[in-house]
Amino acid sequence: MPTGRSRRSRRSSPTSSASTDRVPIILHGVSASPGIVVGPAHLLRWEVPEVRSRVIEDGEVDAEIARLRAAIEAAVERLRGVKVRAEENAGPAEAAIFDVQVAILQDAELRARVETLVRQNLSAEKAFDLVMLEWREHFGRSTNPMMRERVGDLVDVHIRLLSLLLDLPDHDPVDLEPGSNAILVTHDLTPSLTIQLDRRAIAGIATDAGTRTSHVAILARSLGLPAVVGLIDATSKLQMGDRVILDGSNGTLIPRPTAAVLAQFADRARREQAAQAELATLVGAEAVMTDGTRVTLRANVDLPDEAVRAAESGAEGVGLMRTEFLVVGRTAMPSEDEQEEAYSRVVKAFAGHPVVIRTYDVGGDKLPIGGFPHEPNPFLGWRAIRMCLDEPELFKVQLRALLRAAVHGDVRIMLPLVVSVDEVRQARYLLSEAAAELVRRGIPHRADVPLGVMVETPAAAMSADSFADDVAFFSIGTNDLVQYTLAVDRGNASLVTRYTPLHPAVLRLIARTVEAARVAKLEVSVCGEMASQPLMAFALLGLGIRVLSVSASGIPAVKRLVRGVSATAATAAADAALACATAREAEAVLRAALGEQLGEELLDGLLGLG
Ligand code: PEP
Ligand code: MG
């Protein structure tokens, strides 16, 4: 079952509009962040260009070296400009990545090596290409994480200088003027591209790669930018500057639309905005089911900057703060003070409400510290709590920052990717050491912060009862739970129809976790994407979940859902879904039951916004 309104086909198709003189093409992808926008495509091909071998004559060597040096100077100049823009958009610590790239270009050894090859009659571009390939290979194989971390910078420098030497278009998104209303179309959004994004210039994002649960999608929702991901080959179907309609709600991209199609979409956009405006009136309303059952809606916060907006959305606290985004594109881990400041900002924005902060979940598809280690199976590899427990000094910086931020409110600490209670016990030991260090330094903090776990592996769900004495709460991370249960890579755009959260195995694991929490009298919430999709949220309510955490922009639609259904009907529908043999059958059962509760018109409206 496609999740929500994901793709209908992996290929492009003509629209059904009969009133147009030519049949427009629709590119189908995955809805990553809702909203409809129209604007010029800003095509960003951030890939190492192919370099053909070219041999130069002896008499051309000096001129070729001069050309190489001029290109390096131009690239350095460009990077300095990029850094200034990144500082404005993301902050000085993040922008420091560009200093590293300047230093690579100015590295004497690198320049000498390239010039030697030019003196041996290779063209400047071929010489530079060969040396960069060597360096990337060498750094990538290093056992030193600091060296591996540089591979991403080497790739960026590789692309930037070759583009200059080959006279290729410079696609940097930083050149967009505020107000350009551009639709960024790119293969994938890397950390260095992410921090260059100027939200005043970009109205939407479209990527070839990615799925609803991949990080580009999560980031787009955090920024409130309409986005379609998993388009497979949009970058090869569009030209720079093409006018496009990006339909983040239906997961489509329409290049060069006719006037008639534009009018249709303008009409839909107006209706969507009206529906959103209607939902916005629910901000102050309680999330209560028709039979009086109370539900708690919290926000997922990915960037500290969005905390205030999230608090204004009616969220009763933060159910998941992802801290990996603090290390986006950074050259070093954020300091204890810097982290304390970021966490405190969120805690203060939600004064009086719980703020669940997850410890670093890096590795797998997440942002690298120390570069991505070369692992055969990164999703099953050294990541999240595993990495933190193996790097206690790095982990304790974060734990101390969390204990310090806790003096401002109700902070709760959550551990990701846990499979065994041993991991919780080790983390608790490190937490007590972190508290003792703060006592020694005389720094105000709270030592009694609740410690909970994400249930996002089948192991944790199956053995949830064995955690009961050691944790203060469970939060079900369905994005990973689905991936690990079904053995389907959540980030692989070509597997998207096989990523089926309503599979009976997933529903049973959730039911089992809820039961373990009930017996142990522990809070259990859901903070994965299932919570924000109305049909699935209905199933979760039926399975007994009473705390849901979704992106701030998704809260009104989920609240509308909660207020339109009864706990009894949700339970009956979830029981029926649990008894189904397939996700498709479960979806049909839930849809029929939800249609009865809400009426078809409201249901269709909500399914279009989730
Ligand atoms: C999850 O796995 O469901 C989750 C919420 O965490 P993330 O998407 O960051 O892996
Ligand atoms: Mg997860």
XYZ file of C-alpha atoms and ligand atoms in Angstrom:
621
model
C 0.000 0.000 0.000
C 1.427 3.356 -0.856
C 1.717 5.361 2.368
C -1.026 7.993 2.279
C -1.072 9.493 -1.166
C 2.273 8.360 -2.416
C 3.044 7.548 -6.013
C 0.654 5.815 -8.337
C 3.274 4.983 -10.905
C 7.033 5.178 -11.110
C 6.802 6.721 -14.589
C 5.684 10.060 -15.841
C 2.188 10.195 -17.266
C 0.025 12.644 -19.162
C -2.614 14.508 -17.140
C -6.246 13.826 -17.826
C -6.890 17.470 -18.703
C -8.903 17.412 -21.906
C -9.154 21.158 -22.219
C -5.546 21.757 -23.202
C -3.934 21.840 -26.600
C -0.953 19.753 -25.538
C -0.870 16.974 -22.990
C 1.258 18.004 -20.021
C 3.565 15.520 -18.354
C 3.203 14.656 -14.692
C 6.218 13.303 -12.829
C 5.118 11.105 -9.945
C 7.082 10.977 -6.722
C 6.312 10.747 -3.028
C 4.545 13.442 -1.078
C 7.111 14.605 1.471
C 5.660 17.893 2.673
C 2.242 19.272 1.678
C 1.466 22.448 -0.263
C 1.210 23.501 -3.918
C 3.645 26.022 -5.388
C 4.455 27.270 -8.872
C 7.837 28.693 -9.790
C 10.962 28.409 -11.910
C 12.954 25.175 -11.521
C 16.388 25.763 -10.062
C 18.186 22.712 -11.307
C 21.054 21.754 -9.097
C 23.254 19.050 -10.567
C 25.727 18.552 -7.767
C 27.605 15.634 -9.253
C 31.209 15.150 -10.234
C 31.262 15.820 -13.992
C 32.772 13.307 -16.343
C 36.246 14.290 -17.525
C 37.535 13.156 -20.887
C 41.270 12.520 -21.242
C 43.048 15.362 -22.972
C 46.790 15.499 -23.580
C 48.493 18.856 -23.956
C 51.630 19.790 -25.886
C 54.833 20.715 -24.009
C 54.416 24.295 -25.164
C 50.964 24.506 -23.561
C 52.056 23.481 -20.063
C 52.660 26.958 -18.623
C 49.345 28.269 -19.896
C 47.567 25.199 -18.522
C 49.092 25.718 -15.075
C 48.063 29.358 -15.184
C 44.516 28.243 -16.098
C 44.512 25.799 -13.168
C 45.689 28.464 -10.711
C 43.123 30.961 -11.976
C 40.350 28.384 -11.550
C 41.504 27.659 -7.997
C 41.498 31.365 -7.177
C 38.002 31.711 -8.662
C 36.779 28.700 -6.651
C 38.253 30.121 -3.434
C 36.596 33.454 -4.133
C 33.294 31.703 -4.775
C 33.569 29.677 -1.572
C 34.113 32.839 0.449
C 30.873 34.216 -0.984
C 29.071 30.942 -0.293
C 30.322 31.045 3.286
C 28.864 34.496 3.868
C 25.460 33.350 2.585
C 25.601 30.117 4.621
C 26.410 32.153 7.730
C 23.232 34.147 7.188
C 21.134 31.049 6.522
C 22.539 28.565 8.997
C 24.996 30.267 11.359
C 28.778 30.633 11.690
C 29.507 27.180 13.097
C 27.783 25.484 10.166
C 29.379 27.794 7.620
C 32.848 26.806 8.858
C 32.628 23.827 6.494
C 33.520 26.209 3.685
C 36.790 27.223 5.389
C 37.755 23.580 5.226
C 37.037 23.524 1.505
C 39.132 26.649 0.945
C 41.968 25.021 2.885
C 41.767 21.927 0.663
C 42.054 24.058 -2.486
C 45.002 25.926 -1.019
C 46.793 22.798 0.164
C 50.349 22.989 -1.140
C 50.726 19.231 -1.509
C 47.544 18.929 -3.521
C 48.471 21.789 -5.827
C 52.006 20.471 -6.340
C 50.699 17.012 -7.201
C 48.226 18.348 -9.776
C 50.802 20.640 -11.337
C 53.251 17.740 -11.628
C 50.688 15.813 -13.643
C 50.069 18.840 -15.864
C 53.804 19.051 -16.482
C 53.534 15.424 -17.614
C 51.138 16.678 -20.325
C 47.764 16.003 -18.704
C 45.087 18.684 -18.999
C 44.361 20.627 -15.809
C 40.909 19.038 -15.429
C 42.190 15.497 -15.918
C 45.088 16.067 -13.540
C 42.818 17.529 -10.863
C 40.242 14.771 -11.378
C 42.845 12.030 -10.897
C 44.316 13.593 -7.777
C 40.901 14.137 -6.206
C 39.912 10.530 -6.889
C 43.127 9.396 -5.208
C 42.564 11.653 -2.200
C 38.924 10.643 -1.785
C 39.892 6.991 -1.904
C 42.707 7.534 0.598
C 40.609 9.606 3.049
C 37.631 7.250 2.747
C 39.726 4.275 3.795
C 41.254 6.043 6.778
C 40.653 4.628 10.243
C 40.656 8.186 11.559
C 37.116 9.584 11.692
C 38.370 13.165 11.213
C 39.925 12.134 7.924
C 36.823 10.280 6.739
C 34.772 13.322 7.604
C 36.642 15.256 4.936
C 35.475 13.039 2.064
C 32.249 15.055 1.657
C 34.289 18.265 1.445
C 36.630 16.708 -1.098
C 33.642 15.782 -3.254
C 32.279 19.332 -3.052
C 35.668 20.783 -4.000
C 36.024 18.224 -6.790
C 32.687 19.295 -8.304
C 33.296 22.997 -7.832
C 36.726 23.156 -9.461
C 35.892 20.814 -12.343
C 32.795 22.870 -13.112
C 35.039 25.923 -13.469
C 37.714 24.171 -15.517
C 35.149 22.604 -17.838
C 33.165 25.814 -18.061
C 29.991 24.110 -16.839
C 27.087 26.081 -15.389
C 27.505 27.006 -11.737
C 24.400 25.671 -10.051
C 24.943 26.911 -6.527
C 21.633 27.566 -4.803
C 23.188 30.545 -3.048
C 22.818 32.655 -6.147
C 19.090 32.751 -5.860
C 17.790 36.133 -4.902
C 15.296 36.414 -2.036
C 11.809 36.317 -3.535
C 12.844 34.075 -6.468
C 10.147 31.584 -5.458
C 12.318 28.872 -6.983
C 11.654 25.145 -6.903
C 14.956 23.446 -6.074
C 15.257 20.317 -8.205
C 18.184 18.103 -7.333
C 19.213 14.494 -7.051
C 19.491 14.496 -3.262
C 20.028 17.106 -0.605
C 23.463 16.765 0.972
C 24.364 18.478 4.279
C 26.431 21.141 2.527
C 23.546 21.936 0.167
C 21.089 21.931 3.049
C 22.882 24.651 4.946
C 23.042 26.846 1.862
C 19.273 26.821 1.450
C 17.885 30.310 1.626
C 14.265 29.989 2.615
C 13.535 33.467 1.316
C 14.455 32.284 -2.187
C 13.208 28.692 -2.291
C 9.510 27.863 -2.381
C 9.710 24.080 -2.717
C 12.019 21.088 -3.042
C 11.949 18.204 -5.519
C 14.470 15.365 -5.402
C 15.128 12.260 -7.476
C 16.078 10.268 -4.374
C 14.399 9.954 -0.991
C 11.180 8.739 0.588
C 8.677 10.162 3.046
C 10.812 9.102 5.984
C 14.188 10.111 4.598
C 15.864 13.138 6.074
C 15.294 15.518 3.202
C 11.545 14.925 3.699
C 11.747 15.411 7.459
C 13.717 18.605 6.970
C 11.280 19.976 4.385
C 8.363 19.392 6.743
C 10.291 21.097 9.525
C 10.883 24.104 7.342
C 7.257 24.040 6.154
C 8.453 23.872 2.531
C 6.314 21.856 0.081
C 8.374 18.916 -1.159
C 8.191 15.911 -3.447
C 10.900 13.263 -3.204
C 11.623 9.962 -4.944
C 11.015 11.388 -8.421
C 13.782 9.094 -9.748
C 14.795 11.194 -12.777
C 13.284 14.672 -12.479
C 16.721 16.268 -12.838
C 17.079 14.788 -16.322
C 13.572 15.804 -17.418
C 13.789 19.501 -16.591
C 15.742 22.473 -17.852
C 17.009 25.295 -15.661
C 14.299 27.935 -15.344
C 11.431 25.722 -16.559
C 8.200 26.747 -14.945
C 6.917 23.890 -12.779
C 4.030 23.115 -10.482
C 5.185 21.306 -7.352
C 2.315 19.508 -5.674
C 3.689 18.425 -2.319
C 0.285 17.163 -1.220
C -0.099 14.646 -4.050
C 3.591 14.013 -4.653
C 3.763 15.245 -8.241
C 5.810 17.667 -10.314
C 4.428 19.129 -13.528
C 6.940 20.757 -15.859
C 5.915 23.524 -18.252
C 2.190 23.468 -17.380
C -0.382 24.898 -19.757
C -2.563 27.807 -18.689
C -5.498 25.431 -18.153
C -3.479 23.151 -15.854
C -2.140 26.146 -13.966
C -5.693 27.329 -13.389
C -6.732 23.881 -12.099
C -3.866 23.874 -9.633
C -4.460 27.435 -8.526
C -7.972 26.366 -7.703
C -6.787 23.336 -5.735
C -4.181 25.418 -3.927
C -6.926 27.834 -2.864
C -9.048 24.973 -1.558
C -6.105 23.515 0.338
C -5.317 26.864 1.879
C -8.941 27.274 2.908
C -8.891 23.799 4.496
C -5.667 24.670 6.335
C -7.156 27.952 7.510
C -10.194 26.063 8.801
C -7.927 23.610 10.619
C -5.911 26.461 12.067
C -8.990 27.525 14.008
C -8.499 24.332 16.055
C -5.237 25.563 17.586
C -6.822 26.241 20.954
C -9.235 23.275 20.823
C -8.636 20.146 22.879
C -7.578 16.922 21.186
C -10.487 14.937 22.509
C -12.320 12.061 20.849
C -16.087 12.138 20.374
C -16.617 9.990 23.478
C -14.480 12.264 25.620
C -11.231 10.271 25.449
C -8.325 12.681 25.752
C -5.352 12.458 23.375
C -2.064 14.353 23.748
C -0.547 15.845 20.606
C 3.105 16.788 20.717
C 5.427 18.178 18.073
C 8.464 16.678 16.410
C 11.119 19.385 16.388
C 14.170 18.980 14.212
C 15.713 22.446 14.330
C 15.765 24.538 17.521
C 14.657 27.514 15.411
C 11.241 25.956 14.807
C 10.421 25.567 18.491
C 8.405 28.748 18.762
C 6.361 27.990 15.640
C 5.787 24.456 16.939
C 4.622 25.804 20.303
C 2.164 28.069 18.500
C 0.706 25.146 16.549
C -1.135 23.907 19.606
C 1.367 21.163 20.476
C 1.388 20.117 24.116
C 5.122 19.656 24.285
C 7.748 18.013 22.115
C 7.485 14.270 21.559
C 10.735 14.008 19.630
C 13.535 16.498 19.242
C 16.036 15.094 16.760
C 19.466 16.332 17.773
C 21.359 15.109 14.695
C 20.458 18.285 12.867
C 22.716 20.155 15.274
C 25.663 18.516 13.533
C 24.519 19.141 9.940
C 27.464 20.064 7.803
C 29.601 20.785 10.846
C 33.327 20.340 11.015
C 33.229 19.454 14.712
C 30.632 18.335 17.226
C 28.777 21.189 18.945
C 30.174 22.091 22.359
C 28.350 21.485 25.642
C 27.445 25.185 25.931
C 26.194 25.349 22.393
C 24.028 22.264 22.866
C 22.737 23.520 26.202
C 21.678 26.739 24.502
C 19.886 24.882 21.666
C 18.018 22.516 24.010
C 17.117 25.309 26.430
C 15.621 27.330 23.594
C 13.197 24.509 22.852
C 12.441 23.823 26.519
C 11.690 27.479 27.195
C 9.415 27.711 24.130
C 7.355 24.872 25.633
C 7.371 26.094 29.186
C 5.551 23.665 31.436
C 5.157 20.937 28.800
C 7.308 17.840 28.404
C 10.155 18.066 25.914
C 11.499 14.678 24.857
C 15.009 15.059 23.486
C 16.579 12.144 21.681
C 20.275 11.524 22.036
C 22.325 11.483 18.844
C 21.000 9.138 16.197
C 23.881 9.407 13.754
C 24.964 6.791 11.255
C 22.817 4.769 8.843
C 21.017 7.377 6.762
C 21.744 10.069 9.337
C 24.352 12.738 9.347
C 27.900 11.649 9.784
C 30.317 12.577 12.439
C 33.629 11.244 11.377
C 32.171 10.653 7.895
C 30.191 7.584 7.049
C 32.303 4.652 8.170
C 32.603 2.160 5.343
C 30.265 -0.498 6.601
C 28.641 -3.154 4.481
C 25.248 -2.566 6.164
C 25.116 0.922 7.682
C 21.486 0.544 8.808
C 22.530 -2.489 10.829
C 25.821 -0.977 11.764
C 27.577 1.282 14.200
C 25.022 3.994 14.777
C 22.795 5.763 17.286
C 23.034 4.385 20.854
C 25.737 1.918 19.774
C 28.052 4.699 18.671
C 27.227 6.850 21.719
C 27.999 4.037 24.183
C 31.282 3.303 22.421
C 32.263 6.999 22.490
C 31.386 7.880 26.106
C 33.306 11.165 26.171
C 31.432 12.448 23.123
C 28.121 11.143 24.520
C 28.634 12.705 27.933
C 28.993 16.163 26.398
C 25.444 15.757 25.132
C 24.191 14.246 28.392
C 25.639 17.120 30.430
C 24.032 19.655 28.083
C 20.688 17.876 28.491
C 20.905 17.817 32.290
C 21.731 21.531 32.262
C 18.831 22.398 29.936
C 16.519 20.432 32.250
C 16.612 23.214 34.859
C 14.350 25.210 32.514
C 11.507 22.709 32.265
C 10.306 19.147 31.858
C 13.120 17.558 29.830
C 12.993 13.822 29.142
C 15.861 11.966 27.530
C 15.195 9.321 24.892
C 17.612 6.710 23.543
C 17.373 5.654 19.863
C 17.755 2.230 18.243
C 17.766 0.336 21.494
C 17.598 -3.468 21.271
C 18.455 -4.506 24.824
C 17.961 -3.211 28.332
C 21.735 -3.455 28.811
C 22.065 -0.394 26.617
C 19.703 1.550 28.866
C 21.683 0.539 31.943
C 24.969 1.633 30.365
C 23.428 4.943 29.294
C 22.063 5.474 32.801
C 25.526 4.890 34.236
C 26.986 7.499 31.862
C 24.161 9.846 32.791
C 25.081 9.536 36.469
C 28.721 10.220 35.608
C 27.649 13.288 33.597
C 25.646 14.546 36.597
C 28.613 13.972 38.928
C 30.854 15.961 36.596
C 28.417 18.874 36.677
C 28.304 18.698 40.486
C 32.119 18.855 40.564
C 32.076 21.875 38.262
C 29.318 23.523 40.328
C 27.035 23.922 37.313
C 23.256 24.024 37.860
C 21.468 20.996 36.445
C 18.789 18.412 37.225
C 19.912 14.857 37.868
C 16.475 13.206 37.998
C 15.615 13.510 34.307
C 13.363 10.665 33.066
C 15.105 8.279 30.682
C 13.050 6.489 28.030
C 13.607 4.502 24.862
C 12.497 4.541 21.288
C 10.861 1.303 20.272
C 12.011 1.129 16.691
C 13.414 -2.362 16.360
C 11.422 -5.590 16.436
C 13.724 -6.655 19.299
C 12.634 -3.741 21.474
C 8.955 -4.216 20.622
C 8.971 -7.966 21.260
C 10.776 -7.552 24.569
C 9.240 -4.254 25.662
C 8.183 -5.839 28.953
C 11.831 -6.519 29.833
C 12.535 -2.768 29.779
C 9.743 -1.906 32.169
C 11.835 -1.570 35.341
C 14.545 0.492 33.675
C 12.740 3.099 31.599
C 10.326 5.934 32.245
C 8.524 5.782 28.880
C 8.365 4.237 25.422
C 8.079 6.109 22.157
C 7.462 4.026 19.058
C 9.584 5.102 16.101
C 7.560 3.620 13.295
C 9.846 4.882 10.513
C 12.536 2.470 11.586
C 10.217 -0.127 13.080
C 8.616 -0.626 9.653
C 12.002 -0.732 7.925
C 13.466 -3.317 10.291
C 10.323 -5.427 10.530
C 9.753 -5.663 6.787
C 13.467 -5.559 5.835
C 12.694 -2.655 3.481
C 15.155 0.235 3.291
C 13.125 3.300 4.296
C 15.249 5.571 2.108
C 15.067 3.576 -1.122
C 12.707 5.323 -3.524
C 12.236 2.221 -5.632
C 10.955 0.178 -2.669
C 8.348 2.683 -1.634
C 5.338 0.479 -2.430
C 6.836 -2.284 -0.300
C 7.162 -0.022 2.731
C 3.775 -0.786 4.262
C 3.247 0.436 7.842
C -0.123 -1.327 8.049
C 1.453 -4.766 7.569
C 0.061 -7.092 10.268
C 3.550 -7.695 11.686
C 3.979 -3.962 12.343
C 0.528 -3.589 13.865
C 1.139 -6.569 16.137
C 4.473 -5.198 17.331
C 2.824 -1.893 18.162
C -0.006 -3.689 19.986
C 2.529 -5.689 21.957
C 4.412 -2.552 22.995
C 1.195 -0.837 24.068
C 0.301 -3.871 26.176
C 3.729 -3.920 27.860
C 3.358 -0.209 28.647
C -0.141 -0.723 30.040
C 0.998 -3.501 32.376
C 3.981 -1.455 33.559
C 1.931 1.767 33.753
C 4.351 3.598 31.449
C 3.548 6.238 28.871
C 3.763 5.015 25.283
C 3.659 7.431 22.363
C 4.272 7.243 18.621
C 6.665 9.741 17.055
C 7.199 8.148 13.621
C 5.433 9.280 10.458
C 2.506 6.910 10.985
C 1.249 9.348 13.615
C 0.818 12.133 11.057
C -1.076 10.160 8.427
C -4.795 10.175 9.256
C -5.583 6.567 8.372
C -2.624 5.279 10.311
C -3.180 7.651 13.217
C -6.716 6.230 13.416
C -5.216 2.734 13.624
C -2.811 3.885 16.349
C -5.658 5.350 18.409
C -7.451 2.025 18.003
C -4.375 0.175 19.218
C -4.526 2.207 22.415
C -2.012 4.982 21.687
C -3.008 8.211 23.440
C 0.084 10.336 22.781
C 1.029 11.205 19.199
C 3.969 13.325 18.098
C 3.963 14.825 14.601
C 5.566 17.728 12.727
C 4.150 21.094 13.804
C 2.464 21.599 10.434
C 0.722 18.210 10.770
C -0.850 18.874 14.177
C -4.097 20.548 13.021
C -5.044 17.687 10.662
C -4.357 15.048 13.314
C -6.354 17.044 15.845
C -9.252 17.223 13.390
C -9.057 13.454 13.029
C -8.981 12.867 16.786
C -11.988 15.118 17.305
C -13.989 13.252 14.659
C -13.676 9.655 15.878
C -14.665 7.643 18.927
C -12.304 5.397 20.847
C -14.737 2.506 20.488
C -14.880 2.810 16.697
C -11.083 3.160 16.500
C -10.595 0.050 18.648
C -13.032 -1.982 16.536
C -11.274 -0.827 13.327
C -7.811 -1.600 14.722
C -8.953 -5.055 15.867
C -10.257 -5.729 12.366
C -7.000 -4.415 10.842
C -4.972 -6.653 13.175
C -6.881 -9.650 11.891
C -6.137 -8.823 8.228
C -3.604 -10.846 6.292
C -2.153 -7.926 4.329
C -1.533 -4.192 4.595
C -3.844 -3.621 1.635
C -6.727 -5.338 3.439
C -5.987 -3.451 6.643
C -6.033 -0.168 4.731
C -9.422 -0.976 3.214
C -10.875 -1.887 6.603
C -9.565 1.281 8.241
C -10.660 3.490 5.375
C -14.214 2.163 5.485
C -14.409 2.626 9.267
C -12.910 6.092 9.160
C -15.247 7.135 6.331
C -18.175 6.146 8.553
C -16.804 8.190 11.427
C -15.854 11.334 9.546
C -17.991 11.265 6.393
C -16.369 10.823 2.991
C -15.867 14.518 2.276
C -13.942 15.265 5.448
C -11.974 12.045 5.105
C -10.898 12.938 1.553
C -9.921 16.405 2.725
C -7.819 15.015 5.585
C -6.149 12.355 3.439
C -5.062 15.162 1.129
C -3.376 17.049 3.965
C -1.690 14.365 6.060
C 11.485 6.708 13.655
O 12.363 5.901 13.361
O 10.274 6.488 13.541
C 11.828 8.055 14.145
C 10.913 8.855 14.614
O 13.113 8.450 14.090
P 13.913 8.837 12.753
O 12.896 9.072 11.661
O 14.686 10.057 13.080
O 14.764 7.641 12.515
Mg 14.395 6.119 13.957
